């Protein structure tokens, strides 16, 4: 099949599979494999909590942004090849050359991005702890190139393929505990060095699992850079869109920023699990059961988001959250936007499977550019709430456009989850928030457990389900 050929995506059949739940259910081995991503993310989260504790909120604000820049750079430098090699056969005669061309492309991208990041950080005016952390952690970007996860998953070694990318952060956390009292560097520099050492251990594990040292010699050539760039731009749009918000938020709500960064790490970890599950669903996304599973996951994400938001109404008045109560309303908007974006990300698998990444890329470029401009305009107004609502409106518009491209629509369950999530965000600032949460939480939990489909085929004359 020609990767560049334009096709219409196969119309999913959620209604039929809703009557036969097992057809669209998510298997336990699949969930277990995807959840292994949490191993590294929990270690990353603990790493950030320790950094916050040792540096304090004021220094951690900028250091947290430096960390965000680091992981963003690693993601951008992948150039979409982690997705591309999920659908490439390792038995093809030119596979090894394609892989080495990809390594050359990623090495060039990493070098350029590292230089641009160093210059940009200087122009940003940040110094002290954040600059030291970024300097000592920079080698991790080059070591992250040694990533053999996708070929292992494509070969059928799913669990091992996901685990080899979760070595860096547990190792970094261990190195930090071992080095913190034996080095003369500052705490931020020691933390950055530990990150680089963690990625060094991960690189060695991936080289060992590849069983071929020759694979890690980059080549100069075109390879499949065209298809990779399409897949890369899809990820880049989403990442830059997500990373824009904290930088706009920093001058508007400096006291909320550390809380937002920690929340963002939690949501990023959940996004990682969602992304790994989507990767595992991709090989069967062109079959009816595979499409049903994708729609089930996308629906569960909306139901789960509504459940969390309504549960948040019940705990906001606890004494534990007295000091953070003004932040919980803003956090609810962030969680709502995440749920919409995560559901949209799972549905994107249907377009990638149909090799329609070009259409998806155009959708995201236009949609997220508009969303970014909307956020910048809201930030200009000087209110953090306006900024976060603008972000939520942007991701919702992208989801609606994506459904139109897939010939899907919101079902009654989907509209219900969106309405209740919106109500939970608005009610957070009222005196009757706990009443709303108490009344509506049970119906939401029932919908979550029943896995009611949020997406249905579009109503069009002559359309075949």
CSV table of C-alpha atoms in Angstrom, one decimal, residues 2-419:
chain,number,residue,atom,x,y,z
A,2,UNK,CA,1.3,3.4,-0.9
A,3,UNK,CA,1.8,5.4,2.3
A,4,UNK,CA,1.1,8.6,0.6
A,5,UNK,CA,-2.2,7.4,-1.0
A,6,UNK,CA,-5.3,9.2,0.3
A,7,UNK,CA,-8.0,6.9,1.7
A,8,UNK,CA,-11.3,7.4,3.5
A,9,UNK,CA,-11.1,6.0,7.0
A,10,UNK,CA,-13.1,2.9,7.6
A,11,UNK,CA,-16.3,3.9,9.4
A,12,UNK,CA,-16.2,2.5,13.0
A,13,UNK,CA,-19.3,0.7,14.2
A,14,UNK,CA,-19.7,1.6,17.9
A,15,UNK,CA,-23.3,0.8,18.0
A,16,UNK,CA,-22.9,-2.8,17.0
A,17,UNK,CA,-20.1,-3.4,19.3
A,18,UNK,CA,-21.9,-1.7,22.2
A,19,UNK,CA,-24.4,-4.6,22.0
A,20,UNK,CA,-21.5,-7.1,22.2
A,21,UNK,CA,-19.2,-5.6,24.9
A,22,UNK,CA,-16.5,-8.2,24.5
A,23,UNK,CA,-15.9,-7.2,20.9
A,24,UNK,CA,-14.7,-3.7,21.9
A,25,UNK,CA,-13.3,-4.5,25.4
A,26,UNK,CA,-9.7,-3.8,26.3
A,27,UNK,CA,-7.8,-6.9,27.1
A,28,UNK,CA,-6.0,-7.1,30.4
A,29,UNK,CA,-2.6,-7.9,28.8
A,30,UNK,CA,-3.0,-4.8,26.7
A,31,UNK,CA,-3.7,-2.6,29.7
A,32,UNK,CA,-0.9,-4.2,31.7
A,33,UNK,CA,1.6,-3.6,28.9
A,34,UNK,CA,0.5,0.0,28.5
A,35,UNK,CA,0.6,0.7,32.2
A,36,UNK,CA,4.2,-0.3,32.4
A,37,UNK,CA,4.8,3.3,31.2
A,38,UNK,CA,3.7,4.3,34.7
A,39,UNK,CA,6.9,2.8,36.2
A,40,UNK,CA,9.1,5.5,34.6
A,41,UNK,CA,6.5,8.3,35.1
A,42,UNK,CA,6.1,7.6,38.8
A,43,UNK,CA,9.9,7.8,39.2
A,44,UNK,CA,9.8,11.1,37.1
A,45,UNK,CA,7.1,12.5,39.4
A,46,UNK,CA,9.0,11.6,42.5
A,47,UNK,CA,12.1,13.2,41.0
A,48,UNK,CA,10.2,16.4,40.5
A,49,UNK,CA,8.6,16.3,44.0
A,50,UNK,CA,12.1,16.0,45.5
A,51,UNK,CA,13.4,18.8,43.3
A,52,UNK,CA,10.5,21.0,44.5
A,53,UNK,CA,11.2,20.1,48.2
A,54,UNK,CA,14.9,20.9,47.9
A,55,UNK,CA,14.8,24.0,45.8
A,56,UNK,CA,11.6,25.5,47.1
A,57,UNK,CA,8.7,26.9,45.1
A,58,UNK,CA,10.5,30.0,43.9
A,59,UNK,CA,13.6,28.2,42.4
A,60,UNK,CA,11.6,25.2,41.3
A,61,UNK,CA,9.3,27.3,39.1
A,62,UNK,CA,12.1,28.1,36.5
A,63,UNK,CA,13.9,24.8,37.1
A,64,UNK,CA,10.6,23.0,36.4
A,65,UNK,CA,10.3,24.9,33.1
A,66,UNK,CA,13.9,23.9,32.2
A,67,UNK,CA,12.9,20.2,32.8
A,68,UNK,CA,9.8,20.7,30.7
A,69,UNK,CA,12.0,22.1,27.9
A,70,UNK,CA,14.3,19.1,28.2
A,71,UNK,CA,11.6,16.5,27.8
A,72,UNK,CA,10.0,18.5,25.0
A,73,UNK,CA,13.3,18.6,23.1
A,74,UNK,CA,13.7,14.8,23.5
A,75,UNK,CA,10.2,14.3,22.1
A,76,UNK,CA,10.6,16.7,19.2
A,77,UNK,CA,13.9,15.2,18.1
A,78,UNK,CA,12.2,11.8,17.6
A,79,UNK,CA,10.7,13.2,14.4
A,80,UNK,CA,7.8,10.8,14.5
A,81,UNK,CA,10.0,7.7,13.9
A,82,UNK,CA,8.6,6.0,17.1
A,83,UNK,CA,5.3,5.7,15.3
A,84,UNK,CA,6.7,5.0,11.9
A,85,UNK,CA,8.6,2.0,12.9
A,86,UNK,CA,5.5,0.5,14.5
A,87,UNK,CA,4.2,-0.2,11.1
A,88,UNK,CA,7.5,-1.1,9.3
A,89,UNK,CA,8.4,-4.7,8.9
A,90,UNK,CA,11.8,-5.7,10.2
A,91,UNK,CA,12.0,-8.4,7.6
A,92,UNK,CA,12.2,-6.0,4.7
A,93,UNK,CA,15.6,-5.8,3.0
A,94,UNK,CA,16.0,-2.1,3.4
A,95,UNK,CA,14.8,-1.9,7.1
A,96,UNK,CA,18.3,-1.6,8.5
A,97,UNK,CA,19.2,1.3,6.2
A,98,UNK,CA,15.9,3.0,6.9
A,99,UNK,CA,16.6,2.8,10.7
A,100,UNK,CA,20.1,4.2,10.3
A,101,UNK,CA,18.9,7.0,8.1
A,102,UNK,CA,16.3,7.8,10.8
A,103,UNK,CA,19.1,7.8,13.4
A,104,UNK,CA,21.0,10.3,11.3
A,105,UNK,CA,17.9,12.5,11.0
A,106,UNK,CA,17.2,12.4,14.7
A,107,UNK,CA,20.9,13.2,15.6
A,108,UNK,CA,20.8,16.3,13.3
A,109,UNK,CA,17.5,17.4,14.9
A,110,UNK,CA,18.8,16.9,18.4
A,111,UNK,CA,21.9,19.0,17.7
A,112,UNK,CA,19.9,21.8,16.2
A,113,UNK,CA,17.3,21.8,19.0
A,114,UNK,CA,20.0,21.7,21.7
A,115,UNK,CA,21.7,24.7,20.2
A,116,UNK,CA,18.4,26.6,19.8
A,117,UNK,CA,17.4,25.7,23.4
A,118,UNK,CA,20.6,26.9,24.9
A,119,UNK,CA,20.3,30.2,23.0
A,120,UNK,CA,16.7,30.6,23.9
A,121,UNK,CA,17.3,30.0,27.6
A,122,UNK,CA,19.9,32.7,27.6
A,123,UNK,CA,17.6,35.1,25.9
A,124,UNK,CA,14.8,34.1,28.4
A,125,UNK,CA,17.1,35.5,31.1
A,126,UNK,CA,17.0,32.5,33.3
A,127,UNK,CA,20.1,31.7,35.4
A,128,UNK,CA,21.1,30.0,38.6
A,129,UNK,CA,19.5,26.6,39.4
A,130,UNK,CA,17.5,26.3,36.2
A,131,UNK,CA,20.6,27.0,34.0
A,132,UNK,CA,22.7,24.5,36.0
A,133,UNK,CA,20.1,21.8,35.7
A,134,UNK,CA,19.7,22.3,32.0
A,135,UNK,CA,23.4,22.3,31.4
A,136,UNK,CA,24.1,19.0,33.2
A,137,UNK,CA,20.9,17.3,31.9
A,138,UNK,CA,21.6,18.2,28.2
A,139,UNK,CA,23.6,15.0,27.4
A,140,UNK,CA,20.4,13.1,28.1
A,141,UNK,CA,19.0,14.5,24.8
A,142,UNK,CA,21.7,12.7,22.8
A,143,UNK,CA,21.5,9.5,24.9
A,144,UNK,CA,17.7,9.4,24.3
A,145,UNK,CA,18.5,8.6,20.6
A,146,UNK,CA,19.3,5.1,21.7
A,147,UNK,CA,15.7,3.9,21.7
A,148,UNK,CA,14.8,0.5,20.3
A,149,UNK,CA,11.3,0.4,21.7
A,150,UNK,CA,9.2,0.5,18.4
A,151,UNK,CA,11.0,-2.3,16.6
A,152,UNK,CA,10.6,-4.5,19.7
A,153,UNK,CA,6.8,-3.8,19.8
A,154,UNK,CA,6.5,-4.5,16.1
A,155,UNK,CA,8.2,-7.8,16.6
A,156,UNK,CA,5.6,-8.8,19.2
A,157,UNK,CA,7.8,-8.1,22.3
A,158,UNK,CA,5.3,-5.6,23.6
A,159,UNK,CA,6.0,-5.6,27.3
A,160,UNK,CA,9.8,-5.6,26.8
A,161,UNK,CA,9.5,-2.9,24.1
A,162,UNK,CA,7.7,-0.6,26.5
A,163,UNK,CA,9.9,-1.4,29.5
A,164,UNK,CA,13.2,-0.4,27.8
A,165,UNK,CA,12.0,3.2,27.6
A,166,UNK,CA,11.1,3.4,31.3
A,167,UNK,CA,14.7,2.8,32.6
A,168,UNK,CA,15.9,6.4,32.6
A,169,UNK,CA,13.9,7.9,35.5
A,170,UNK,CA,14.1,5.2,38.1
A,171,UNK,CA,17.9,5.1,37.3
A,172,UNK,CA,18.1,8.9,37.6
A,173,UNK,CA,16.3,8.8,40.9
A,174,UNK,CA,18.7,6.2,42.2
A,175,UNK,CA,21.8,8.1,41.0
A,176,UNK,CA,20.6,11.2,42.7
A,177,UNK,CA,20.3,9.5,46.1
A,178,UNK,CA,23.8,8.0,45.6
A,179,UNK,CA,25.5,11.3,44.4
A,180,UNK,CA,23.8,14.0,46.4
A,181,UNK,CA,26.2,13.8,49.4
A,182,UNK,CA,29.4,13.0,47.4
A,183,UNK,CA,29.6,15.8,44.8
A,184,UNK,CA,30.5,19.4,45.3
A,185,UNK,CA,28.0,20.7,42.7
A,186,UNK,CA,24.8,22.4,43.6
A,187,UNK,CA,21.6,20.4,44.1
A,188,UNK,CA,20.3,21.4,40.7
A,189,UNK,CA,23.5,20.4,39.0
A,190,UNK,CA,23.6,17.1,40.8
A,191,UNK,CA,20.0,16.5,39.7
A,192,UNK,CA,20.8,17.3,36.1
A,193,UNK,CA,23.8,15.0,36.1
A,194,UNK,CA,21.6,12.2,37.6
A,195,UNK,CA,19.2,12.6,34.6
A,196,UNK,CA,22.1,12.2,32.1
A,197,UNK,CA,23.3,9.1,33.9
A,198,UNK,CA,19.8,7.7,34.0
A,199,UNK,CA,19.5,8.1,30.2
A,200,UNK,CA,23.0,6.5,29.8
A,201,UNK,CA,21.8,3.4,31.6
A,202,UNK,CA,18.7,3.3,29.4
A,203,UNK,CA,20.8,3.7,26.2
A,204,UNK,CA,23.0,0.7,27.2
A,205,UNK,CA,19.9,-1.4,27.8
A,206,UNK,CA,18.4,-0.5,24.4
A,207,UNK,CA,21.7,-1.2,22.6
A,208,UNK,CA,21.9,-4.6,24.3
A,209,UNK,CA,18.2,-5.4,23.3
A,210,UNK,CA,18.8,-4.4,19.7
A,211,UNK,CA,21.5,-7.2,19.4
A,212,UNK,CA,23.2,-5.3,16.5
A,213,UNK,CA,25.8,-2.6,17.2
A,214,UNK,CA,25.8,-1.6,13.5
A,215,UNK,CA,22.2,-0.3,13.9
A,216,UNK,CA,23.6,2.6,16.0
A,217,UNK,CA,25.9,4.0,13.2
A,218,UNK,CA,23.8,6.8,11.6
A,219,UNK,CA,23.6,7.3,7.8
A,220,UNK,CA,23.1,10.4,5.8
A,221,UNK,CA,20.2,10.0,3.3
A,222,UNK,CA,16.6,10.7,2.7
A,223,UNK,CA,15.1,7.5,4.0
A,224,UNK,CA,11.4,7.9,4.9
A,225,UNK,CA,11.8,11.4,6.1
A,226,UNK,CA,8.6,12.6,4.4
A,227,UNK,CA,6.3,10.1,6.2
A,228,UNK,CA,8.2,10.7,9.4
A,229,UNK,CA,7.8,14.5,9.2
A,230,UNK,CA,4.0,14.1,8.9
A,231,UNK,CA,3.9,11.9,12.0
A,232,UNK,CA,6.3,14.2,13.7
A,233,UNK,CA,4.3,17.4,13.0
A,234,UNK,CA,1.2,15.7,14.6
A,235,UNK,CA,3.2,15.2,17.8
A,236,UNK,CA,5.0,18.5,17.6
A,237,UNK,CA,1.7,20.4,17.3
A,238,UNK,CA,0.3,18.7,20.4
A,239,UNK,CA,3.5,19.1,22.4
A,240,UNK,CA,4.1,22.8,21.6
A,241,UNK,CA,0.4,23.5,22.2
A,242,UNK,CA,0.7,21.9,25.7
A,243,UNK,CA,4.0,23.5,26.5
A,244,UNK,CA,2.9,27.0,25.5
A,245,UNK,CA,0.4,27.2,28.4
A,246,UNK,CA,2.9,27.1,31.4
A,247,UNK,CA,5.1,29.8,29.8
A,248,UNK,CA,2.1,32.1,29.3
A,249,UNK,CA,0.8,31.2,32.8
A,250,UNK,CA,4.1,32.0,34.6
A,251,UNK,CA,3.8,35.8,34.7
A,252,UNK,CA,0.0,35.7,35.3
A,253,UNK,CA,0.0,33.3,38.3
A,254,UNK,CA,3.5,32.8,39.6
A,255,UNK,CA,2.2,31.2,42.9
A,256,UNK,CA,0.0,28.8,40.9
A,257,UNK,CA,2.9,27.8,38.6
A,258,UNK,CA,4.6,25.2,40.8
A,259,UNK,CA,1.2,23.6,41.5
A,260,UNK,CA,0.4,23.6,37.8
A,261,UNK,CA,3.8,22.0,36.9
A,262,UNK,CA,3.3,19.2,39.4
A,263,UNK,CA,-0.3,18.6,38.1
A,264,UNK,CA,1.1,18.8,34.6
A,265,UNK,CA,3.6,16.0,35.4
A,266,UNK,CA,0.8,13.8,36.7
A,267,UNK,CA,-1.3,14.5,33.5
A,268,UNK,CA,1.7,14.0,31.3
A,269,UNK,CA,2.3,10.6,32.9
A,270,UNK,CA,-1.3,9.7,32.2
A,271,UNK,CA,-1.0,11.0,28.7
A,272,UNK,CA,2.0,8.7,28.3
A,273,UNK,CA,0.0,5.7,29.3
A,274,UNK,CA,-2.7,6.7,26.9
A,275,UNK,CA,-0.1,7.1,24.1
A,276,UNK,CA,1.4,3.7,24.8
A,277,UNK,CA,-2.0,2.1,24.7
A,278,UNK,CA,-2.8,3.9,21.4
A,279,UNK,CA,0.5,2.5,20.0
A,280,UNK,CA,-0.5,-1.0,21.0
A,281,UNK,CA,-4.0,-0.5,19.4
A,282,UNK,CA,-2.5,0.9,16.2
A,283,UNK,CA,-1.7,-2.5,14.5
A,284,UNK,CA,-5.3,-3.6,14.7
A,285,UNK,CA,-7.0,-0.2,14.1
A,286,UNK,CA,-8.0,-1.2,10.6
A,287,UNK,CA,-10.2,-4.0,11.8
A,288,UNK,CA,-13.8,-3.7,13.3
A,289,UNK,CA,-12.9,-5.1,16.7
A,290,UNK,CA,-9.8,-2.8,16.8
A,291,UNK,CA,-11.9,0.2,15.9
A,292,UNK,CA,-14.4,-0.7,18.6
A,293,UNK,CA,-11.6,-0.9,21.2
A,294,UNK,CA,-10.3,2.5,20.2
A,295,UNK,CA,-13.8,4.1,20.6
A,296,UNK,CA,-14.1,2.3,24.0
A,297,UNK,CA,-10.8,3.8,25.2
A,298,UNK,CA,-11.7,7.3,23.9
A,299,UNK,CA,-15.1,7.1,25.6
A,300,UNK,CA,-13.6,5.9,28.9
A,301,UNK,CA,-11.3,8.9,28.9
A,302,UNK,CA,-14.2,11.3,28.8
A,303,UNK,CA,-16.2,9.4,31.5
A,304,UNK,CA,-13.1,9.2,33.7
A,305,UNK,CA,-12.5,12.9,33.3
A,306,UNK,CA,-16.0,13.7,34.4
A,307,UNK,CA,-15.7,11.4,37.4
A,308,UNK,CA,-12.5,13.0,38.6
A,309,UNK,CA,-14.0,16.5,38.2
A,310,UNK,CA,-17.1,15.7,40.1
A,311,UNK,CA,-15.1,13.9,42.8
A,312,UNK,CA,-13.0,17.1,43.1
A,313,UNK,CA,-16.1,19.0,44.1
A,314,UNK,CA,-16.5,16.7,47.1
A,315,UNK,CA,-13.0,17.2,48.4
A,316,UNK,CA,-12.4,20.9,47.7
A,317,UNK,CA,-13.6,21.9,51.2
A,318,UNK,CA,-11.4,19.5,53.1
A,319,UNK,CA,-9.0,21.2,55.5
A,320,UNK,CA,-6.1,19.5,53.5
A,321,UNK,CA,-6.8,21.9,50.6
A,322,UNK,CA,-7.4,25.1,52.6
A,323,UNK,CA,-4.3,26.8,51.3
A,324,UNK,CA,-4.7,25.6,47.7
A,325,UNK,CA,-8.5,26.1,47.4
A,326,UNK,CA,-8.2,29.1,44.9
A,327,UNK,CA,-6.0,26.8,42.7
A,328,UNK,CA,-8.5,23.9,42.5
A,329,UNK,CA,-10.9,25.8,40.2
A,330,UNK,CA,-8.0,26.4,37.8
A,331,UNK,CA,-6.8,22.8,38.1
A,332,UNK,CA,-10.3,21.6,37.2
A,333,UNK,CA,-10.2,23.5,33.9
A,334,UNK,CA,-6.7,22.0,33.2
A,335,UNK,CA,-8.0,18.4,33.9
A,336,UNK,CA,-11.1,19.0,31.6
A,337,UNK,CA,-8.9,20.1,28.7
A,338,UNK,CA,-6.6,17.1,29.3
A,339,UNK,CA,-9.5,14.7,29.1
A,340,UNK,CA,-10.7,16.2,25.8
A,341,UNK,CA,-7.2,16.2,24.4
A,342,UNK,CA,-6.5,12.6,25.5
A,343,UNK,CA,-9.7,11.3,23.9
A,344,UNK,CA,-8.9,13.1,20.7
A,345,UNK,CA,-5.4,11.5,20.8
A,346,UNK,CA,-6.8,8.0,20.9
A,347,UNK,CA,-9.2,8.7,18.0
A,348,UNK,CA,-6.2,10.0,16.0
A,349,UNK,CA,-5.1,6.3,15.8
A,350,UNK,CA,-7.9,5.6,13.4
A,351,UNK,CA,-6.6,8.2,10.9
A,352,UNK,CA,-2.9,7.1,11.3
A,353,UNK,CA,-3.9,3.5,10.7
A,354,UNK,CA,-5.7,4.6,7.5
A,355,UNK,CA,-2.5,6.5,6.5
A,356,UNK,CA,-4.3,9.8,6.6
A,357,UNK,CA,-1.7,11.4,8.8
A,358,UNK,CA,-1.4,14.2,6.2
A,359,UNK,CA,-5.0,15.2,6.9
A,360,UNK,CA,-4.6,14.9,10.6
A,361,UNK,CA,-1.5,17.0,10.5
A,362,UNK,CA,-3.3,19.8,8.6
A,363,UNK,CA,-6.2,19.6,11.1
A,364,UNK,CA,-3.8,19.9,14.1
A,365,UNK,CA,-1.6,22.7,12.6
A,366,UNK,CA,-4.6,24.9,11.9
A,367,UNK,CA,-6.6,24.0,15.0
A,368,UNK,CA,-3.7,24.3,17.5
A,369,UNK,CA,-2.4,27.5,15.8
A,370,UNK,CA,-5.9,29.0,16.4
A,371,UNK,CA,-5.9,27.7,19.9
A,372,UNK,CA,-2.4,29.2,20.6
A,373,UNK,CA,-3.5,32.6,19.3
A,374,UNK,CA,-6.6,32.4,21.4
A,375,UNK,CA,-4.5,31.6,24.5
A,376,UNK,CA,-2.1,34.5,23.7
A,377,UNK,CA,-5.0,36.8,23.4
A,378,UNK,CA,-6.4,35.6,26.8
A,379,UNK,CA,-3.0,36.0,28.4
A,380,UNK,CA,-2.9,39.5,27.1
A,381,UNK,CA,-6.1,40.2,29.1
A,382,UNK,CA,-4.0,39.3,32.2
A,383,UNK,CA,-6.2,36.6,33.7
A,384,UNK,CA,-5.1,33.0,34.3
A,385,UNK,CA,-8.7,31.7,34.2
A,386,UNK,CA,-9.3,33.2,30.8
A,387,UNK,CA,-6.0,31.5,29.5
A,388,UNK,CA,-7.1,28.1,30.7
A,389,UNK,CA,-10.6,28.4,29.4
A,390,UNK,CA,-9.1,29.4,26.0
A,391,UNK,CA,-7.0,26.3,26.0
A,392,UNK,CA,-10.1,24.1,26.8
A,393,UNK,CA,-12.1,25.8,24.0
A,394,UNK,CA,-9.2,25.2,21.5
A,395,UNK,CA,-8.9,21.4,22.2
A,396,UNK,CA,-12.7,21.0,22.1
A,397,UNK,CA,-12.8,22.6,18.7
A,398,UNK,CA,-10.1,20.3,17.5
A,399,UNK,CA,-12.0,17.2,18.7
A,400,UNK,CA,-15.2,18.3,17.0
A,401,UNK,CA,-13.3,18.8,13.7
A,402,UNK,CA,-11.7,15.4,14.1
A,403,UNK,CA,-15.0,13.7,14.6
A,404,UNK,CA,-16.3,15.3,11.4
A,405,UNK,CA,-13.2,13.9,9.6
A,406,UNK,CA,-13.9,10.4,11.0
A,407,UNK,CA,-17.6,10.7,10.2
A,408,UNK,CA,-18.5,10.4,13.9
A,409,UNK,CA,-20.6,12.5,16.3
A,410,UNK,CA,-21.1,12.9,20.0
A,411,UNK,CA,-23.7,10.5,21.3
A,412,UNK,CA,-26.0,11.3,24.2
A,413,UNK,CA,-23.4,9.8,26.6
A,414,UNK,CA,-20.7,12.0,25.1
A,415,UNK,CA,-22.7,15.2,25.4
A,416,UNK,CA,-23.6,14.2,29.0
A,417,UNK,CA,-20.0,13.8,30.0
A,418,UNK,CA,-19.0,17.2,28.4
A,419,UNK,CA,-21.9,19.0,30.0
